[in-house]
Amino acid sequence: PQLLLHHRHAPPSGNVLKYFRRNKSGKQKGNKDDIMPIVMACMSMSKQKIGALIVIERNLPLNDIMRSGEIIDANINQRLIENIFFKNSPLHDGAMVISKKRIKAAGCILPVSHSMDSYKELAAHRAAKGISQETDALAVIVSEETGNISVAYKDIFHLRLSAEELERFLTEESA
């Protein structure tokens, strides 16, 4: 496992998310309507130190994960994301799953990583690490302790992302 720290002006390492773009395999291209509600919700929750865990399905289906929570199947919407993760919301403790440009489920249970010994272990980070180890999904974490936004992808954490870095991370096309 690797731990990557980002500085304000350093671009995220690697182009990771094919989910939002149409490429040679016919995947959908993302636009601001798909990505900005996620970024804006994460920024808002970060300022209020509201914890969140948003998993974005890529190639491997997350049907079992979705079935562990409540099926929602709604458009991606900033207010809905914030309401789901509001501290006393019934679904705030689990993960939200986004698939095919829709919020598919919330309150989902993720596999937990047992290999996190290099830095302070937090429940959401362990769950994000677990999903990134077992699938090709991307997990966005907002820490309720610090308000920091991180992304786990392919067993690597990208920590302390700014809004611009998160947006870039979600829109970059794989090389």
mmCIF file of C-alpha atoms in Angstrom:
data_model
loop_
_atom_site.group_PDB
_atom_site.id
_atom_site.type_symbol
_atom_site.label_atom_id
_atom_site.label_comp_id
_atom_site.label_asym_id
_atom_site.label_seq_id
_atom_site.Cartn_x
_atom_site.Cartn_y
_atom_site.Cartn_z
ATOM 1 C CA PRO A 1 0.000 0.000 0.000
ATOM 2 C CA GLN A 2 1.112 3.514 -0.780
ATOM 3 C CA LEU A 3 0.212 6.845 0.792
ATOM 4 C CA LEU A 4 0.294 9.935 -1.374
ATOM 5 C CA LEU A 5 0.035 13.462 -0.051
ATOM 6 C CA HIS A 6 -1.062 16.208 -2.402
ATOM 7 C CA HIS A 7 0.014 19.794 -2.217
ATOM 8 C CA ARG A 8 -2.272 22.571 -3.417
ATOM 9 C CA HIS A 9 -0.514 22.988 -6.769
ATOM 10 C CA ALA A 10 0.546 19.408 -7.422
ATOM 11 C CA PRO A 11 -1.626 17.504 -9.890
ATOM 12 C CA PRO A 12 -2.970 14.130 -8.753
ATOM 13 C CA SER A 13 -0.681 11.343 -9.831
ATOM 14 C CA GLY A 14 -2.167 9.172 -12.533
ATOM 15 C CA ASN A 15 -5.293 9.483 -14.588
ATOM 16 C CA VAL A 16 -7.710 7.200 -12.852
ATOM 17 C CA LEU A 17 -11.365 7.670 -13.554
ATOM 18 C CA LYS A 18 -12.844 6.422 -16.817
ATOM 19 C CA TYR A 19 -16.326 6.420 -15.268
ATOM 20 C CA PHE A 20 -17.367 9.860 -16.498
ATOM 21 C CA ARG A 21 -15.724 9.982 -19.947
ATOM 22 C CA ARG A 22 -16.640 8.395 -23.248
ATOM 23 C CA ASN A 23 -13.590 6.648 -24.580
ATOM 24 C CA LYS A 24 -12.809 3.904 -27.083
ATOM 25 C CA SER A 25 -14.737 1.339 -25.046
ATOM 26 C CA GLY A 26 -17.875 3.522 -25.170
ATOM 27 C CA LYS A 27 -17.916 4.745 -21.579
ATOM 28 C CA GLN A 28 -19.863 7.855 -20.757
ATOM 29 C CA LYS A 29 -18.193 11.214 -20.819
ATOM 30 C CA GLY A 30 -18.582 13.265 -17.701
ATOM 31 C CA ASN A 31 -19.561 16.860 -17.631
ATOM 32 C CA LYS A 32 -19.926 19.460 -14.919
ATOM 33 C CA ASP A 33 -23.532 18.355 -14.324
ATOM 34 C CA ASP A 34 -22.291 14.924 -13.213
ATOM 35 C CA ILE A 35 -19.173 15.905 -11.310
ATOM 36 C CA MET A 36 -19.814 19.291 -9.728
ATOM 37 C CA PRO A 37 -22.641 18.154 -7.404
ATOM 38 C CA ILE A 38 -20.240 15.599 -5.918
ATOM 39 C CA VAL A 39 -17.415 18.151 -5.603
ATOM 40 C CA MET A 40 -19.699 20.853 -4.155
ATOM 41 C CA ALA A 41 -21.295 18.454 -1.660
ATOM 42 C CA CYS A 42 -17.857 17.275 -0.535
ATOM 43 C CA MET A 43 -16.653 20.866 -0.100
ATOM 44 C CA SER A 44 -19.751 21.813 1.881
ATOM 45 C CA MET A 45 -19.499 18.742 4.114
ATOM 46 C CA SER A 46 -15.766 19.351 4.532
ATOM 47 C CA LYS A 47 -16.381 22.874 5.868
ATOM 48 C CA GLN A 48 -18.952 21.528 8.350
ATOM 49 C CA LYS A 49 -16.857 18.438 9.220
ATOM 50 C CA ILE A 50 -19.628 16.087 8.163
ATOM 51 C CA GLY A 51 -18.211 12.670 7.345
ATOM 52 C CA ALA A 52 -18.989 11.056 3.991
ATOM 53 C CA LEU A 53 -17.978 8.021 1.969
ATOM 54 C CA ILE A 54 -18.948 8.041 -1.712
ATOM 55 C CA VAL A 55 -18.045 5.042 -3.866
ATOM 56 C CA ILE A 56 -18.040 5.434 -7.644
ATOM 57 C CA GLU A 57 -18.499 2.194 -9.548
ATOM 58 C CA ARG A 58 -16.256 1.715 -12.554
ATOM 59 C CA ASN A 59 -15.993 -1.572 -14.494
ATOM 60 C CA LEU A 60 -16.724 -4.133 -11.781
ATOM 61 C CA PRO A 61 -20.376 -4.112 -10.669
ATOM 62 C CA LEU A 62 -21.038 -3.312 -7.008
ATOM 63 C CA ASN A 63 -24.449 -5.009 -6.838
ATOM 64 C CA ASP A 64 -23.720 -6.858 -3.580
ATOM 65 C CA ILE A 65 -22.513 -3.634 -1.959
ATOM 66 C CA MET A 66 -25.634 -1.781 -3.168
ATOM 67 C CA ARG A 67 -27.904 -4.526 -1.803
ATOM 68 C CA SER A 68 -26.345 -4.079 1.653
ATOM 69 C CA GLY A 69 -27.871 -0.583 1.845
ATOM 70 C CA GLU A 70 -31.015 1.234 0.782
ATOM 71 C CA ILE A 71 -31.654 1.481 -2.963
ATOM 72 C CA ILE A 72 -32.195 5.102 -4.010
ATOM 73 C CA ASP A 73 -31.692 5.377 -7.804
ATOM 74 C CA ALA A 74 -31.718 9.186 -8.032
ATOM 75 C CA ASN A 75 -29.985 11.821 -10.121
ATOM 76 C CA ILE A 76 -26.675 13.032 -8.716
ATOM 77 C CA ASN A 77 -27.662 16.059 -6.648
ATOM 78 C CA GLN A 78 -25.659 18.121 -4.136
ATOM 79 C CA ARG A 79 -28.527 18.561 -1.673
ATOM 80 C CA LEU A 80 -29.409 14.869 -1.709
ATOM 81 C CA ILE A 81 -25.780 13.898 -1.056
ATOM 82 C CA GLU A 82 -25.567 16.367 1.848
ATOM 83 C CA ASN A 83 -28.902 15.184 3.297
ATOM 84 C CA ILE A 84 -27.868 11.531 3.198
ATOM 85 C CA PHE A 85 -24.665 12.265 5.122
ATOM 86 C CA PHE A 86 -26.224 14.726 7.600
ATOM 87 C CA LYS A 87 -25.193 13.580 11.092
ATOM 88 C CA ASN A 88 -28.573 12.262 12.259
ATOM 89 C CA SER A 89 -29.750 10.890 8.923
ATOM 90 C CA PRO A 90 -30.549 7.154 9.084
ATOM 91 C CA LEU A 91 -28.170 6.476 6.160
ATOM 92 C CA HIS A 92 -25.235 8.675 7.179
ATOM 93 C CA ASP A 93 -23.057 5.900 8.611
ATOM 94 C CA GLY A 94 -22.790 3.800 5.455
ATOM 95 C CA ALA A 95 -21.360 4.408 2.007
ATOM 96 C CA MET A 96 -23.182 5.954 -0.944
ATOM 97 C CA VAL A 97 -22.739 4.172 -4.276
ATOM 98 C CA ILE A 98 -22.824 6.066 -7.566
ATOM 99 C CA SER A 99 -23.232 3.980 -10.707
ATOM 100 C CA LYS A 100 -24.071 4.932 -14.292
ATOM 101 C CA LYS A 101 -24.394 8.626 -13.405
ATOM 102 C CA ARG A 102 -26.988 7.892 -10.659
ATOM 103 C CA ILE A 103 -26.968 7.706 -6.891
ATOM 104 C CA LYS A 104 -27.919 4.040 -6.676
ATOM 105 C CA ALA A 105 -27.769 3.297 -2.945
ATOM 106 C CA ALA A 106 -26.823 4.680 0.473
ATOM 107 C CA GLY A 107 -26.123 3.245 3.896
ATOM 108 C CA CYS A 108 -24.083 0.509 2.222
ATOM 109 C CA ILE A 109 -21.611 -1.729 4.026
ATOM 110 C CA LEU A 110 -18.119 -1.969 2.528
ATOM 111 C CA PRO A 111 -15.363 -4.525 3.027
ATOM 112 C CA VAL A 112 -12.849 -3.260 5.594
ATOM 113 C CA SER A 113 -9.113 -3.256 4.983
ATOM 114 C CA HIS A 114 -6.920 -4.906 7.603
ATOM 115 C CA SER A 115 -3.663 -3.629 6.099
ATOM 116 C CA MET A 116 -3.693 -0.039 7.337
ATOM 117 C CA ASP A 117 -0.881 0.273 9.807
ATOM 118 C CA SER A 118 1.141 3.147 8.336
ATOM 119 C CA TYR A 119 -1.081 5.942 9.650
ATOM 120 C CA LYS A 120 -4.025 6.578 11.939
ATOM 121 C CA GLU A 121 -6.827 4.195 11.092
ATOM 122 C CA LEU A 122 -10.275 5.710 10.703
ATOM 123 C CA ALA A 123 -13.377 3.641 9.951
ATOM 124 C CA ALA A 124 -14.290 5.408 6.693
ATOM 125 C CA HIS A 125 -10.687 5.268 5.489
ATOM 126 C CA ARG A 126 -10.482 1.549 6.280
ATOM 127 C CA ALA A 127 -13.706 0.949 4.343
ATOM 128 C CA ALA A 128 -12.478 3.071 1.412
ATOM 129 C CA LYS A 129 -9.200 1.176 1.421
ATOM 130 C CA GLY A 130 -11.097 -2.141 1.469
ATOM 131 C CA ILE A 131 -13.272 -1.296 -1.545
ATOM 132 C CA SER A 132 -10.226 0.015 -3.421
ATOM 133 C CA GLN A 133 -8.375 -3.249 -2.756
ATOM 134 C CA GLU A 134 -11.215 -5.565 -3.763
ATOM 135 C CA THR A 135 -12.670 -3.681 -6.759
ATOM 136 C CA ASP A 136 -11.734 -1.039 -9.317
ATOM 137 C CA ALA A 137 -14.115 1.448 -7.656
ATOM 138 C CA LEU A 138 -13.005 4.877 -6.551
ATOM 139 C CA ALA A 139 -13.910 6.033 -3.019
ATOM 140 C CA VAL A 140 -14.173 9.687 -1.960
ATOM 141 C CA ILE A 141 -13.894 10.284 1.781
ATOM 142 C CA VAL A 142 -14.721 13.416 3.763
ATOM 143 C CA SER A 143 -13.262 13.136 7.258
ATOM 144 C CA GLU A 144 -15.591 14.211 10.050
ATOM 145 C CA GLU A 145 -12.548 14.663 12.309
ATOM 146 C CA THR A 146 -10.542 17.009 10.069
ATOM 147 C CA GLY A 147 -12.814 17.912 7.145
ATOM 148 C CA ASN A 148 -10.097 16.710 4.766
ATOM 149 C CA ILE A 149 -11.156 15.187 1.449
ATOM 150 C CA SER A 150 -9.325 12.079 0.254
ATOM 151 C CA VAL A 151 -9.697 9.554 -2.546
ATOM 152 C CA ALA A 152 -8.831 5.854 -2.396
ATOM 153 C CA TYR A 153 -8.192 4.127 -5.709
ATOM 154 C CA LYS A 154 -6.312 0.908 -6.474
ATOM 155 C CA ASP A 155 -5.042 0.629 -2.891
ATOM 156 C CA ILE A 156 -3.571 4.155 -2.942
ATOM 157 C CA PHE A 157 -4.785 7.135 -0.921
ATOM 158 C CA HIS A 158 -4.677 10.663 -2.304
ATOM 159 C CA LEU A 159 -5.030 12.878 0.753
ATOM 160 C CA ARG A 160 -6.030 16.473 1.510
ATOM 161 C CA LEU A 161 -7.453 17.275 -1.919
ATOM 162 C CA SER A 162 -8.691 20.762 -2.771
ATOM 163 C CA ALA A 163 -11.920 21.264 -4.732
ATOM 164 C CA GLU A 164 -9.903 21.723 -7.919
ATOM 165 C CA GLU A 165 -7.869 18.581 -7.304
ATOM 166 C CA LEU A 166 -11.001 16.531 -6.554
ATOM 167 C CA GLU A 167 -12.699 17.809 -9.707
ATOM 168 C CA ARG A 168 -9.608 17.038 -11.775
ATOM 169 C CA PHE A 169 -9.358 13.577 -10.205
ATOM 170 C CA LEU A 170 -12.969 12.826 -11.147
ATOM 171 C CA THR A 171 -12.687 14.131 -14.717
ATOM 172 C CA GLU A 172 -9.262 13.024 -15.917
ATOM 173 C CA GLU A 173 -9.215 10.442 -18.653
ATOM 174 C CA SER A 174 -7.067 7.376 -18.251
ATOM 175 C CA ALA A 175 -3.926 7.372 -20.301
#
